[in-house]
Amino acid sequence: MSLEHINSVYFIGIGGIGMSALARYFNANKKQVAGYDKTQTEITEGLVSLGIDIHFEDAIENIESGFLNTESTLVVYTPAVPKKHVELNYFLDNGYQVLKRSEVLGLITEHTFCLAVAGTHGKTTTTSILGHLMYECNVPLTAFLGGISENYDSNLILNGTEVSVVEADEFDRSFLRLSPNMACITSMDADHLDIYGEADALNESFKDFSERIKPNGKLFVKNGLPLKGITYGIEDDSDYTVQNIKIENGTYVFDVKTPKTILENLQFNLPGRHNLSNALIALAMAVEYGCPHQQLVKALASYKGVKRRFTYHIKTDNLVFIDDYAHHPEEINAVHQAVREMYPNKKVLAVFQPHLYSRTRDFIDDFAKSLSQFDELILLDIYPARELPIEGVTSAWLLGKIDNENKQLVSKKHLLEQVRKSDAQIILTIGAGDIGEQVKYIKKAFTIAS
C-alpha cells in the first residue's frame, strides 16, 4: 500500500499518545486528518488547535463526508478500541483501507533510515533523548514519541523525512512491523503477560525483533541481556559505558567510554540511574549514526525530559512534588532509587495507582516489595484501562501484602485530604492510569499552601 495516494486519514482513538503523533505527522504532511476518541484531553485539544476535527461520540453521522471515500481515505485504529466499535466496523465492512497504528508506522519508516528503540522500560525517554540529540545535530528526521517531550511540547519532532526515530512497542507484538537500520533493546523484563501468557514468549518476541534489523544494520543491547549486539552499561565492561559519575546540583556529570574514544564531562539533568542508562544508549546510537561528538555533548546537557517521567511540579527547600508514569515493579524500583539518590535524608510519600487487573495479579508480590520501600504509601483503586475486573484482584489485596506500617487505601475523592495530612517532604505520584489528572489538584493545593 502506498501512502502517496491517500488524501484523508481518519483515526479511531486519535487521543492516544502514539496515535496523536501519527495524526500530527499526517497533518504536517498536508493530509486531511480527523478522528474519534472517547474522551476530551489536553492531547485532543492540542490536535484541535491544529485544525483537526475530533468528535467524542461513536456514530457514523459524526464523520465528515470527505473521509467517506474508500479510494482516498486511510483509517488508522488502536488495538485498545473495543471490537463492537460502530465506526470501526463500518469502515471494515465497507472496503476501506483499515490499518493498526503499528502497520502505518511500518509503512512510514520503510523508506527511511530507521532507528528503533525497544524494551519493556525506558522506550519513551530513550526515544525522546535520541530524537533531541539528532535534531540538535540537524539530522533530517521525524521522531515519533510515546510521550510529550518537554523540549518540543509535542510527541512529534519534525526536521525532515530521511531518518525516522520510533518506539518499537512489544505490546501486541507490534514492533515486528518495523525493519530498522539500527535498534536497541533496553530491557526484557516480563510484562504484557495478558498478551504473551509467559515471559519466554515475550523473550522470543524480542529475539524475533532483533532479526528484523536490515542487512548491515546494528543492534545495541543492555549488557546482560541474552542477545548479541553492541553492549552498553553503567560502570562496567560494555562497548559503551558510563564512568566517573558525580552529582552536582542535581545534575549527573560523567564520562562515556566508546569503542574508539572517551567523551569527558558530559552533563545530564534527569535523576536516576535508569535515566542515565537511557541517555547512554541514545548517545551510543547517535554516535554510531555519525553525529559530531561536541554537538552531542551540548545537546545532551539541554535535554529537559518527557512529561510524566520524573516530572517536578514543586521543587522548593521544604517540599518536592514529582509525578512519574511508573507502572511496573522494576519502574517503581527505578523511581525509588532516583528519589533516594537525590534526596537521601527526606521522608517520601508515594501515591500509587495500579494499572490493569492482569498486571497487578501477575506481579502482585513484586509490586508489594517495590512499594514497601517508601516511608509512607497511599494506594488508589486499580485503573482498568482495556480490562474487565478479575475476581479477587483488588488494591485491598495488594495493600495486605505490602510491608509498610504507614499504608492506606484511599479513593480519589479523598486523596487530597490524605496527602495534606502527611508530613513527608517528598510527594510522589506514580502510575499509568488517570492518576495524572490528580496531579494538578495536588500541585494547586500545595502551591497555595506555600
Coordinates of N, CA and C in Angstrom, one line a residue, residues 93-318:
D93 N -16.4 -3.1 7.2 CA -17.5 -3.7 6.4 C -17.6 -3.1 5.0
N94 N -17.1 -1.9 4.8 CA -17.3 -1.2 3.6 C -16.1 -1.0 2.7
G95 N -15.1 -1.9 2.9 CA -14.0 -1.9 2.0 C -12.9 -0.8 2.1
Y96 N -12.9 -0.1 3.3 CA -11.8 0.9 3.4 C -10.5 0.2 3.8
Q97 N -9.4 1.0 3.5 CA -8.1 0.6 4.0 C -8.0 0.9 5.5
V98 N -8.0 -0.2 6.3 CA -8.0 0.0 7.7 C -6.7 -0.7 8.3
L99 N -5.9 0.1 8.9 CA -4.7 -0.4 9.5 C -4.5 -0.1 10.9
K100 N -3.7 -0.9 11.6 CA -3.3 -0.6 13.0 C -2.3 0.5 13.0
R101 N -2.1 1.2 14.1 CA -1.1 2.2 14.2 C 0.3 1.6 13.9
S102 N 0.6 0.4 14.4 CA 1.9 -0.1 14.1 C 2.2 -0.4 12.7
E103 N 1.1 -0.8 11.9 CA 1.3 -1.1 10.5 C 1.6 0.2 9.7
V104 N 0.9 1.3 10.1 CA 1.2 2.6 9.5 C 2.6 3.1 9.8
L105 N 3.0 2.9 11.0 CA 4.4 3.3 11.4 C 5.4 2.5 10.6
G106 N 5.1 1.2 10.3 CA 5.9 0.4 9.5 C 6.0 0.9 8.1
L107 N 4.9 1.4 7.5 CA 4.9 1.9 6.2 C 5.7 3.2 6.1
I108 N 5.5 4.1 7.1 CA 6.1 5.4 7.1 C 7.7 5.2 7.1
T109 N 8.1 4.3 8.0 CA 9.5 4.2 8.3 C 10.3 3.3 7.2
E110 N 9.5 2.6 6.4 CA 10.0 1.6 5.5 C 11.1 2.2 4.6
H111 N 10.9 3.4 4.1 CA 11.8 4.0 3.1 C 12.6 5.1 3.7
T112 N 12.8 5.0 5.0 CA 13.7 6.0 5.7 C 14.9 5.2 6.4
F113 N 15.9 5.9 6.9 CA 16.9 5.3 7.7 C 16.2 5.3 9.1
C114 N 15.9 4.1 9.6 CA 15.1 4.0 10.8 C 15.9 3.5 12.0
L115 N 15.8 4.3 13.1 CA 16.4 4.0 14.4 C 15.2 3.7 15.4
A116 N 15.2 2.4 15.9 CA 14.1 2.0 16.7 C 14.5 1.6 18.1
V117 N 13.7 2.0 19.1 CA 14.0 1.8 20.5 C 13.0 0.8 21.1
A118 N 13.5 -0.4 21.5 CA 12.6 -1.4 22.1 C 13.0 -1.7 23.5
G119 N 12.1 -2.3 24.2 CA 12.4 -2.7 25.6 C 11.2 -2.5 26.5
T120 N 11.1 -3.3 27.6 CA 9.9 -3.2 28.4 C 9.9 -1.9 29.2
H121 N 11.0 -1.3 29.5 CA 11.1 0.0 30.2 C 12.0 1.0 29.4
G122 N 11.7 2.2 29.5 CA 12.7 3.2 29.0 C 12.5 3.7 27.6
K123 N 11.6 3.1 26.9 CA 11.4 3.4 25.5 C 11.2 4.9 25.2
T124 N 10.2 5.4 25.9 CA 9.8 6.8 25.6 C 10.9 7.8 25.9
T125 N 11.5 7.7 27.1 CA 12.6 8.6 27.4 C 13.8 8.4 26.5
T126 N 14.2 7.2 26.2 CA 15.3 7.0 25.2 C 15.0 7.5 23.9
T127 N 13.8 7.3 23.4 CA 13.4 7.8 22.0 C 13.4 9.3 22.0
S128 N 13.0 9.9 23.0 CA 12.9 11.4 23.1 C 14.3 12.0 23.2
I129 N 15.2 11.3 24.0 CA 16.6 11.8 24.0 C 17.3 11.6 22.7
L130 N 17.1 10.5 22.0 CA 17.7 10.2 20.7 C 17.2 11.2 19.7
G131 N 15.9 11.5 19.7 CA 15.3 12.4 18.7 C 15.8 13.8 19.0
H132 N 16.0 14.2 20.2 CA 16.5 15.5 20.6 C 18.0 15.7 20.1
L133 N 18.8 14.6 20.4 CA 20.2 14.7 20.1 C 20.4 14.9 18.6
M134 N 19.6 14.1 17.8 CA 19.8 14.1 16.3 C 19.2 15.4 15.7
Y135 N 18.1 15.9 16.3 CA 17.6 17.2 15.9 C 18.6 18.3 16.1
E136 N 19.2 18.3 17.3 CA 20.2 19.3 17.6 C 21.5 19.2 16.7
C137 N 21.7 18.0 16.1 CA 22.8 17.8 15.2 C 22.3 18.0 13.7
N138 N 21.1 18.5 13.6 CA 20.5 18.9 12.3 C 20.3 17.7 11.4
V139 N 20.0 16.5 11.9 CA 19.7 15.4 11.1 C 18.3 15.5 10.5
P140 N 18.0 15.3 9.2 CA 16.7 15.4 8.7 C 15.7 14.3 9.1
L141 N 15.2 14.4 10.3 CA 14.5 13.3 10.9 C 13.0 13.6 11.3
T142 N 12.3 12.6 11.4 CA 11.0 12.6 12.1 C 11.0 11.6 13.3
A143 N 10.7 12.1 14.5 CA 10.7 11.2 15.6 C 9.3 11.1 16.2
F144 N 8.8 9.9 16.3 CA 7.5 9.6 16.9 C 7.7 9.2 18.3
L145 N 7.2 9.9 19.3 CA 7.4 9.7 20.7 C 6.2 9.2 21.4
G146 N 6.4 8.4 22.4 CA 5.3 7.8 23.2 C 5.0 8.7 24.4
G147 N 5.4 10.0 24.4 CA 5.1 10.9 25.5 C 5.3 12.3 25.0
I148 N 5.0 13.3 25.8 CA 5.2 14.7 25.4 C 6.6 15.2 25.8
S149 N 7.4 15.5 24.8 CA 8.7 16.0 25.1 C 8.7 17.4 25.7
E150 N 9.4 17.6 26.8 CA 9.4 18.9 27.4 C 10.1 19.9 26.5
N151 N 11.1 19.5 25.7 CA 11.8 20.4 24.8 C 11.0 20.9 23.7
Y152 N 10.0 20.1 23.2 CA 9.3 20.5 22.0 C 7.8 20.6 22.3
D153 N 7.4 20.3 23.5 CA 6.0 20.3 23.9 C 5.1 19.6 22.9
S154 N 5.6 18.4 22.5 CA 5.0 17.6 21.4 C 5.4 16.2 21.5
N155 N 4.7 15.3 20.9 CA 5.1 13.9 20.8 C 5.6 13.6 19.4
L156 N 5.9 14.7 18.6 CA 6.4 14.5 17.3 C 7.6 15.6 17.1
I157 N 8.8 15.1 16.7 CA 9.8 16.0 16.4 C 10.0 16.0 14.9
L158 N 9.9 17.1 14.2 CA 9.9 17.1 12.7 C 11.0 18.0 12.2
N159 N 11.9 17.4 11.5 CA 13.0 18.2 10.9 C 13.4 17.6 9.5
G160 N 12.5 16.9 8.9 CA 12.7 16.2 7.6 C 12.2 14.8 7.6
T161 N 12.4 14.1 6.5 CA 11.8 12.7 6.4 C 12.8 11.7 6.0
E162 N 14.1 12.0 5.9 CA 15.0 10.9 5.5 C 15.3 9.9 6.6
V163 N 15.2 10.4 7.9 CA 15.5 9.5 9.0 C 14.3 9.4 9.9
S164 N 14.0 8.3 10.5 CA 12.9 8.2 11.4 C 13.4 7.6 12.8
V165 N 12.9 8.1 13.9 CA 13.2 7.6 15.2 C 11.9 7.2 15.8
V166 N 11.8 5.9 16.2 CA 10.5 5.4 16.7 C 10.6 4.5 17.9
E167 N 9.6 4.4 18.7 CA 9.5 3.4 19.7 C 9.0 2.1 19.1
A168 N 9.7 1.1 19.4 CA 9.3 -0.3 18.9 C 8.6 -1.0 20.0
D169 N 7.2 -1.0 20.0 CA 6.4 -1.4 21.1 C 6.1 -2.9 21.1
E170 N 6.5 -3.6 22.2 CA 6.3 -5.0 22.2 C 4.8 -5.4 22.5
F171 N 4.0 -4.5 23.0 CA 2.6 -4.8 23.2 C 2.0 -5.2 21.9
D172 N 1.2 -6.3 22.0 CA 0.5 -6.8 20.8 C 1.5 -7.2 19.6
R173 N 2.8 -7.4 20.0 CA 3.9 -7.7 19.0 C 4.0 -6.7 17.9
S174 N 3.6 -5.5 18.1 CA 3.5 -4.5 17.0 C 4.9 -4.1 16.5
F175 N 6.0 -4.3 17.3 CA 7.3 -3.9 16.8 C 7.8 -4.8 15.7
L176 N 7.1 -6.0 15.5 CA 7.5 -6.8 14.4 C 7.1 -6.3 13.0
R177 N 6.4 -5.1 13.0 CA 6.1 -4.5 11.7 C 7.2 -3.6 11.2
L178 N 8.2 -3.4 12.1 CA 9.3 -2.5 11.7 C 10.5 -3.2 11.1
S179 N 11.3 -2.5 10.3 CA 12.5 -3.0 9.7 C 13.6 -2.0 9.9
P180 N 14.1 -1.8 11.2 CA 15.1 -0.7 11.4 C 16.5 -1.0 10.9
N181 N 17.2 0.1 10.7 CA 18.6 0.1 10.3 C 19.4 -0.1 11.6
M182 N 19.0 0.6 12.7 CA 19.6 0.5 14.0 C 18.5 0.3 15.0
A183 N 18.8 -0.5 16.0 CA 17.8 -0.7 17.0 C 18.5 -1.0 18.4
C184 N 17.8 -0.7 19.4 CA 18.3 -1.0 20.8 C 17.3 -1.7 21.5
I185 N 17.7 -2.6 22.5 CA 16.8 -3.2 23.4 C 17.3 -2.8 24.8
T186 N 16.4 -2.1 25.6 CA 16.8 -1.5 26.9 C 16.6 -2.5 28.0
S187 N 15.6 -3.4 27.9 CA 15.2 -4.3 28.9 C 14.3 -5.4 28.4
M188 N 14.2 -6.5 29.1 CA 13.3 -7.6 28.6 C 12.6 -8.2 29.9
D189 N 12.2 -7.3 30.8 CA 11.5 -7.8 32.0 C 10.1 -8.3 31.6
A190 N 9.6 -9.3 32.3 CA 8.3 -9.8 32.0 C 7.3 -8.7 32.1
D191 N 6.4 -8.5 31.1 CA 5.3 -7.6 31.1 C 4.3 -8.0 30.0
H192 N 3.1 -7.4 30.0 CA 2.1 -7.7 29.0 C 1.8 -9.2 28.9
L193 N 1.8 -9.9 30.1 CA 1.5 -11.3 30.1 C 0.1 -11.6 29.7
D194 N -0.8 -10.6 29.7 CA -2.2 -10.8 29.2 C -2.1 -11.1 27.7
I195 N -1.1 -10.6 27.0 CA -0.9 -10.9 25.6 C 0.0 -12.1 25.4
Y196 N 1.1 -12.2 26.1 CA 2.1 -13.2 25.8 C 1.9 -14.5 26.6
G197 N 1.2 -14.5 27.7 CA 1.0 -15.7 28.5 C 2.1 -16.0 29.5
E198 N 3.4 -15.9 28.9 CA 4.5 -16.2 29.8 C 5.8 -15.4 29.3
A199 N 6.7 -15.3 30.2 CA 7.9 -14.5 29.9 C 8.7 -15.0 28.8
D200 N 8.8 -16.4 28.6 CA 9.5 -17.0 27.5 C 9.0 -16.5 26.1
A201 N 7.7 -16.4 26.0 CA 7.1 -15.9 24.7 C 7.5 -14.5 24.5
L202 N 7.6 -13.7 25.5 CA 8.0 -12.3 25.4 C 9.5 -12.2 24.9
N203 N 10.3 -13.0 25.6 CA 11.7 -13.0 25.2 C 11.9 -13.5 23.7
E204 N 11.1 -14.4 23.3 CA 11.1 -14.9 21.9 C 10.8 -13.8 20.9
S205 N 9.8 -13.0 21.4 CA 9.4 -11.8 20.6 C 10.5 -10.8 20.4
F206 N 11.2 -10.6 21.4 CA 12.4 -9.6 21.3 C 13.5 -10.2 20.4
K207 N 13.6 -11.5 20.5 CA 14.6 -12.2 19.6 C 14.2 -12.0 18.1
D208 N 12.8 -12.2 17.9 CA 12.3 -12.0 16.5 C 12.5 -10.6 16.1
F209 N 12.3 -9.6 17.0 CA 12.5 -8.2 16.6 C 14.0 -8.0 16.2
S210 N 14.9 -8.6 17.0 CA 16.3 -8.3 16.7 C 16.7 -8.9 15.3
E211 N 15.9 -9.8 14.8 CA 16.1 -10.4 13.4 C 15.5 -9.5 12.3
R212 N 14.7 -8.5 12.7 CA 14.1 -7.6 11.7 C 15.0 -6.5 11.3
I213 N 16.2 -6.4 11.9 CA 17.1 -5.3 11.5 C 17.6 -5.6 10.1
K214 N 17.7 -4.5 9.3 CA 18.1 -4.6 7.9 C 19.6 -5.1 7.8
P215 N 19.9 -5.7 6.7 CA 21.3 -6.2 6.5 C 22.3 -5.0 6.7
N216 N 23.4 -5.4 7.4 CA 24.4 -4.4 7.8 C 23.9 -3.4 8.8
G217 N 22.8 -3.7 9.4 CA 22.3 -2.8 10.5 C 23.0 -3.1 11.8
K218 N 22.6 -2.4 12.8 CA 23.3 -2.5 14.2 C 22.3 -2.7 15.3
L219 N 22.5 -3.7 16.1 CA 21.7 -3.9 17.3 C 22.5 -3.5 18.6
F220 N 21.9 -2.7 19.4 CA 22.5 -2.4 20.7 C 21.7 -3.0 21.8
V221 N 22.4 -3.7 22.8 CA 21.7 -4.3 23.8 C 22.3 -3.9 25.2
K222 N 21.4 -3.8 26.2 CA 21.9 -3.5 27.5 C 22.7 -4.7 28.0
N223 N 23.8 -4.4 28.5 CA 24.8 -5.5 29.0 C 24.0 -6.5 29.9
G224 N 24.1 -7.8 29.6 CA 23.5 -8.8 30.4 C 22.3 -9.4 29.8
L225 N 21.7 -8.8 28.7 CA 20.6 -9.3 28.1 C 21.0 -10.5 27.2
P226 N 20.2 -11.5 27.0 CA 20.6 -12.7 26.2 C 20.6 -12.6 24.7
L227 N 21.1 -11.4 24.2 CA 21.1 -11.2 22.8 C 22.5 -10.6 22.4
K228 N 23.0 -10.9 21.2 CA 24.3 -10.4 20.8 C 24.1 -9.1 20.1
G229 N 25.0 -8.2 20.4 CA 25.0 -6.8 19.8 C 26.0 -5.9 20.4
I230 N 26.0 -4.7 20.1 CA 26.9 -3.7 20.7 C 26.3 -3.5 22.1
T231 N 27.1 -3.6 23.1 CA 26.6 -3.5 24.5 C 26.8 -2.2 25.1
Y232 N 25.9 -1.8 26.1 CA 26.1 -0.6 26.8 C 25.7 -0.9 28.3
G233 N 26.3 -0.1 29.2 CA 26.0 -0.3 30.6 C 26.7 0.8 31.4
I234 N 26.4 0.8 32.7 CA 27.0 1.8 33.6 C 28.1 1.1 34.5
E235 N 29.3 1.8 34.4 CA 30.4 1.4 35.2 C 30.7 -0.1 35.0
D236 N 30.7 -0.6 33.8 CA 31.1 -2.0 33.5 C 32.0 -2.1 32.3
D237 N 32.0 -3.3 31.7 CA 33.0 -3.5 30.6 C 32.3 -3.5 29.2
S238 N 31.2 -2.8 29.1 CA 30.4 -2.7 27.9 C 31.2 -1.9 26.8
D239 N 30.7 -2.1 25.5 CA 31.3 -1.3 24.4 C 31.1 0.2 24.7
Y240 N 30.0 0.6 25.1 CA 29.7 2.0 25.5 C 29.4 1.9 27.0
T241 N 30.2 2.7 27.8 CA 29.9 2.6 29.3 C 30.1 4.0 29.9
V242 N 29.3 4.3 30.9 CA 29.3 5.5 31.7 C 30.4 5.3 32.8
Q243 N 31.2 6.3 33.0 CA 32.3 6.2 34.1 C 32.4 7.5 34.9
N244 N 33.0 7.4 36.0 CA 33.3 8.6 36.9 C 32.0 9.4 37.1
I245 N 31.0 8.8 37.6 CA 29.7 9.5 37.8 C 29.8 10.4 39.1
K246 N 29.4 11.7 38.9 CA 29.3 12.6 40.1 C 27.9 13.2 40.0
I247 N 27.4 13.7 41.1 CA 26.1 14.5 41.1 C 26.5 15.9 41.6
E248 N 26.2 16.9 40.7 CA 26.5 18.3 41.1 C 25.2 19.1 40.9
N249 N 24.7 19.6 42.0 CA 23.4 20.4 41.9 C 22.3 19.7 41.2
G250 N 22.1 18.4 41.6 CA 21.0 17.6 41.0 C 21.3 17.2 39.5
T251 N 22.5 17.4 39.0 CA 22.8 17.0 37.6 C 23.9 16.0 37.6
Y252 N 23.7 15.0 36.8 CA 24.8 14.0 36.6 C 25.9 14.6 35.8
V253 N 27.2 14.4 36.2 CA 28.3 14.7 35.4 C 29.2 13.4 35.3
F254 N 29.6 13.1 34.1 CA 30.2 11.8 33.9 C 31.0 11.7 32.6
D255 N 31.7 10.6 32.4 CA 32.4 10.4 31.2 C 31.8 9.2 30.5
V256 N 31.9 9.1 29.2 CA 31.5 7.9 28.4 C 32.6 7.4 27.6
K257 N 32.9 6.1 27.9 CA 33.9 5.4 27.1 C 33.2 4.7 25.9
T258 N 33.6 5.1 24.7 CA 33.1 4.5 23.4 C 34.1 3.5 22.9
P259 N 33.8 2.7 21.9 CA 34.8 1.8 21.4 C 36.1 2.5 20.9
K260 N 36.0 3.8 20.6 CA 37.1 4.5 19.9 C 37.7 5.6 20.8
T261 N 36.9 6.1 21.7 CA 37.4 7.3 22.5 C 36.8 7.4 23.8
I262 N 37.1 8.5 24.6 CA 36.4 8.8 25.8 C 35.9 10.2 25.7
L263 N 34.6 10.3 25.9 CA 33.9 11.7 26.0 C 33.9 12.1 27.5
E264 N 34.4 13.3 27.8 CA 34.6 13.7 29.2 C 33.6 14.8 29.6
N265 N 33.2 14.7 30.9 CA 32.4 15.8 31.5 C 31.1 16.0 30.8
L266 N 30.4 15.0 30.5 CA 29.0 15.1 30.0 C 28.1 15.5 31.1
Q267 N 27.0 16.2 30.8 CA 26.0 16.6 31.8 C 24.7 16.1 31.3
F268 N 23.9 15.6 32.3 CA 22.5 15.1 32.1 C 21.7 15.4 33.3
N269 N 20.5 16.0 33.0 CA 19.7 16.6 34.1 C 18.6 15.7 34.7
L270 N 18.4 14.5 34.1 CA 17.3 13.7 34.7 C 17.9 12.8 35.8
P271 N 17.2 12.7 36.9 CA 17.7 11.9 38.0 C 17.5 10.4 37.7
G272 N 18.2 9.6 38.4 CA 18.0 8.1 38.4 C 19.0 7.4 37.4
R273 N 19.6 6.3 37.9 CA 20.5 5.5 37.1 C 19.8 5.0 35.8
H274 N 18.5 4.7 35.9 CA 17.8 4.2 34.7 C 17.8 5.3 33.6
N275 N 17.7 6.5 34.0 CA 17.7 7.6 33.0 C 19.1 7.8 32.5
L276 N 20.1 7.6 33.3 CA 21.5 7.7 32.8 C 21.7 6.6 31.8
S277 N 21.2 5.4 32.0 CA 21.3 4.3 31.1 C 20.6 4.7 29.8
N278 N 19.4 5.3 29.9 CA 18.6 5.7 28.7 C 19.4 6.7 27.9
A279 N 20.1 7.7 28.6 CA 20.9 8.7 27.9 C 22.1 8.1 27.2
L280 N 22.7 7.1 27.8 CA 23.8 6.4 27.3 C 23.5 5.7 25.9
I281 N 22.4 5.0 25.9 CA 22.1 4.3 24.7 C 21.7 5.2 23.5
A282 N 21.0 6.3 23.9 CA 20.6 7.3 22.9 C 21.9 7.9 22.3
L283 N 22.9 8.2 23.2 CA 24.1 8.8 22.8 C 24.9 7.8 21.9
A284 N 24.9 6.5 22.3 CA 25.6 5.5 21.5 C 25.1 5.4 20.1
M285 N 23.7 5.4 20.0 CA 23.1 5.3 18.7 C 23.4 6.5 17.8
A286 N 23.4 7.7 18.4 CA 23.7 8.9 17.7 C 25.2 8.9 17.2
V287 N 26.1 8.4 18.1 CA 27.5 8.3 17.7 C 27.7 7.4 16.5
E288 N 27.0 6.2 16.6 CA 27.2 5.2 15.6 C 26.5 5.7 14.2
Y289 N 25.5 6.6 14.4 CA 24.9 7.2 13.2 C 25.9 8.1 12.5
G290 N 26.7 8.8 13.3 CA 27.7 9.7 12.8 C 27.6 11.1 13.2
C291 N 26.8 11.4 14.3 CA 26.7 12.7 14.8 C 28.0 13.2 15.4
P292 N 28.3 14.5 15.3 CA 29.6 15.0 15.8 C 29.6 15.0 17.4
H293 N 30.7 14.6 18.0 CA 30.7 14.4 19.4 C 30.4 15.7 20.2
Q294 N 31.0 16.8 19.8 CA 30.8 18.0 20.6 C 29.4 18.5 20.6
Q295 N 28.8 18.4 19.4 CA 27.3 18.7 19.3 C 26.5 17.8 20.2
L296 N 26.8 16.6 20.2 CA 26.1 15.6 21.1 C 26.2 16.0 22.5
V297 N 27.4 16.3 23.0 CA 27.6 16.7 24.4 C 26.8 17.9 24.8
K298 N 26.8 18.9 23.9 CA 26.0 20.1 24.1 C 24.5 19.8 24.1
A299 N 24.0 18.9 23.2 CA 22.6 18.6 23.1 C 22.1 17.8 24.3
L300 N 23.0 16.9 24.8 CA 22.6 16.1 26.0 C 22.3 17.0 27.2
A301 N 23.2 18.0 27.4 CA 23.0 18.9 28.5 C 21.7 19.7 28.4
S302 N 21.2 19.9 27.2 CA 20.0 20.7 27.1 C 18.7 19.9 27.0
Y303 N 18.8 18.6 27.3 CA 17.6 17.7 27.3 C 16.8 17.9 28.5
K304 N 15.5 18.2 28.4 CA 14.6 18.5 29.6 C 13.7 17.4 30.1
G305 N 13.6 16.3 29.3 CA 12.7 15.2 29.8 C 11.4 15.1 29.0
V306 N 10.6 14.2 29.5 CA 9.3 13.8 29.0 C 8.2 14.0 30.1
K307 N 7.1 14.6 29.7 CA 6.1 14.8 30.8 C 5.7 13.5 31.4
R308 N 5.5 13.5 32.7 CA 5.1 12.3 33.5 C 6.2 11.3 33.6
R309 N 7.5 11.7 33.3 CA 8.6 10.8 33.6 C 9.5 11.6 34.5
F310 N 9.3 11.3 35.8 CA 10.1 12.0 36.9 C 9.9 13.6 36.7
T311 N 8.7 14.0 36.5 CA 8.4 15.4 36.3 C 8.3 16.2 37.6
Y312 N 9.1 17.2 37.8 CA 8.9 18.0 39.0 C 7.8 19.0 38.8
H313 N 6.9 19.0 39.8 CA 5.8 20.0 39.8 C 6.0 21.1 40.9
I314 N 6.6 20.7 42.0 CA 7.0 21.6 43.0 C 8.4 21.2 43.4
K315 N 9.3 22.2 43.5 CA 10.7 21.9 43.9 C 11.2 23.1 44.7
T316 N 10.9 23.0 46.0 CA 11.4 24.0 47.0 C 12.2 23.3 48.0
D317 N 12.8 24.1 48.9 CA 13.6 23.5 50.0 C 12.8 22.7 51.0
N318 N 11.5 23.1 51.1 CA 10.6 22.4 52.1 C 9.8 21.3 51.5

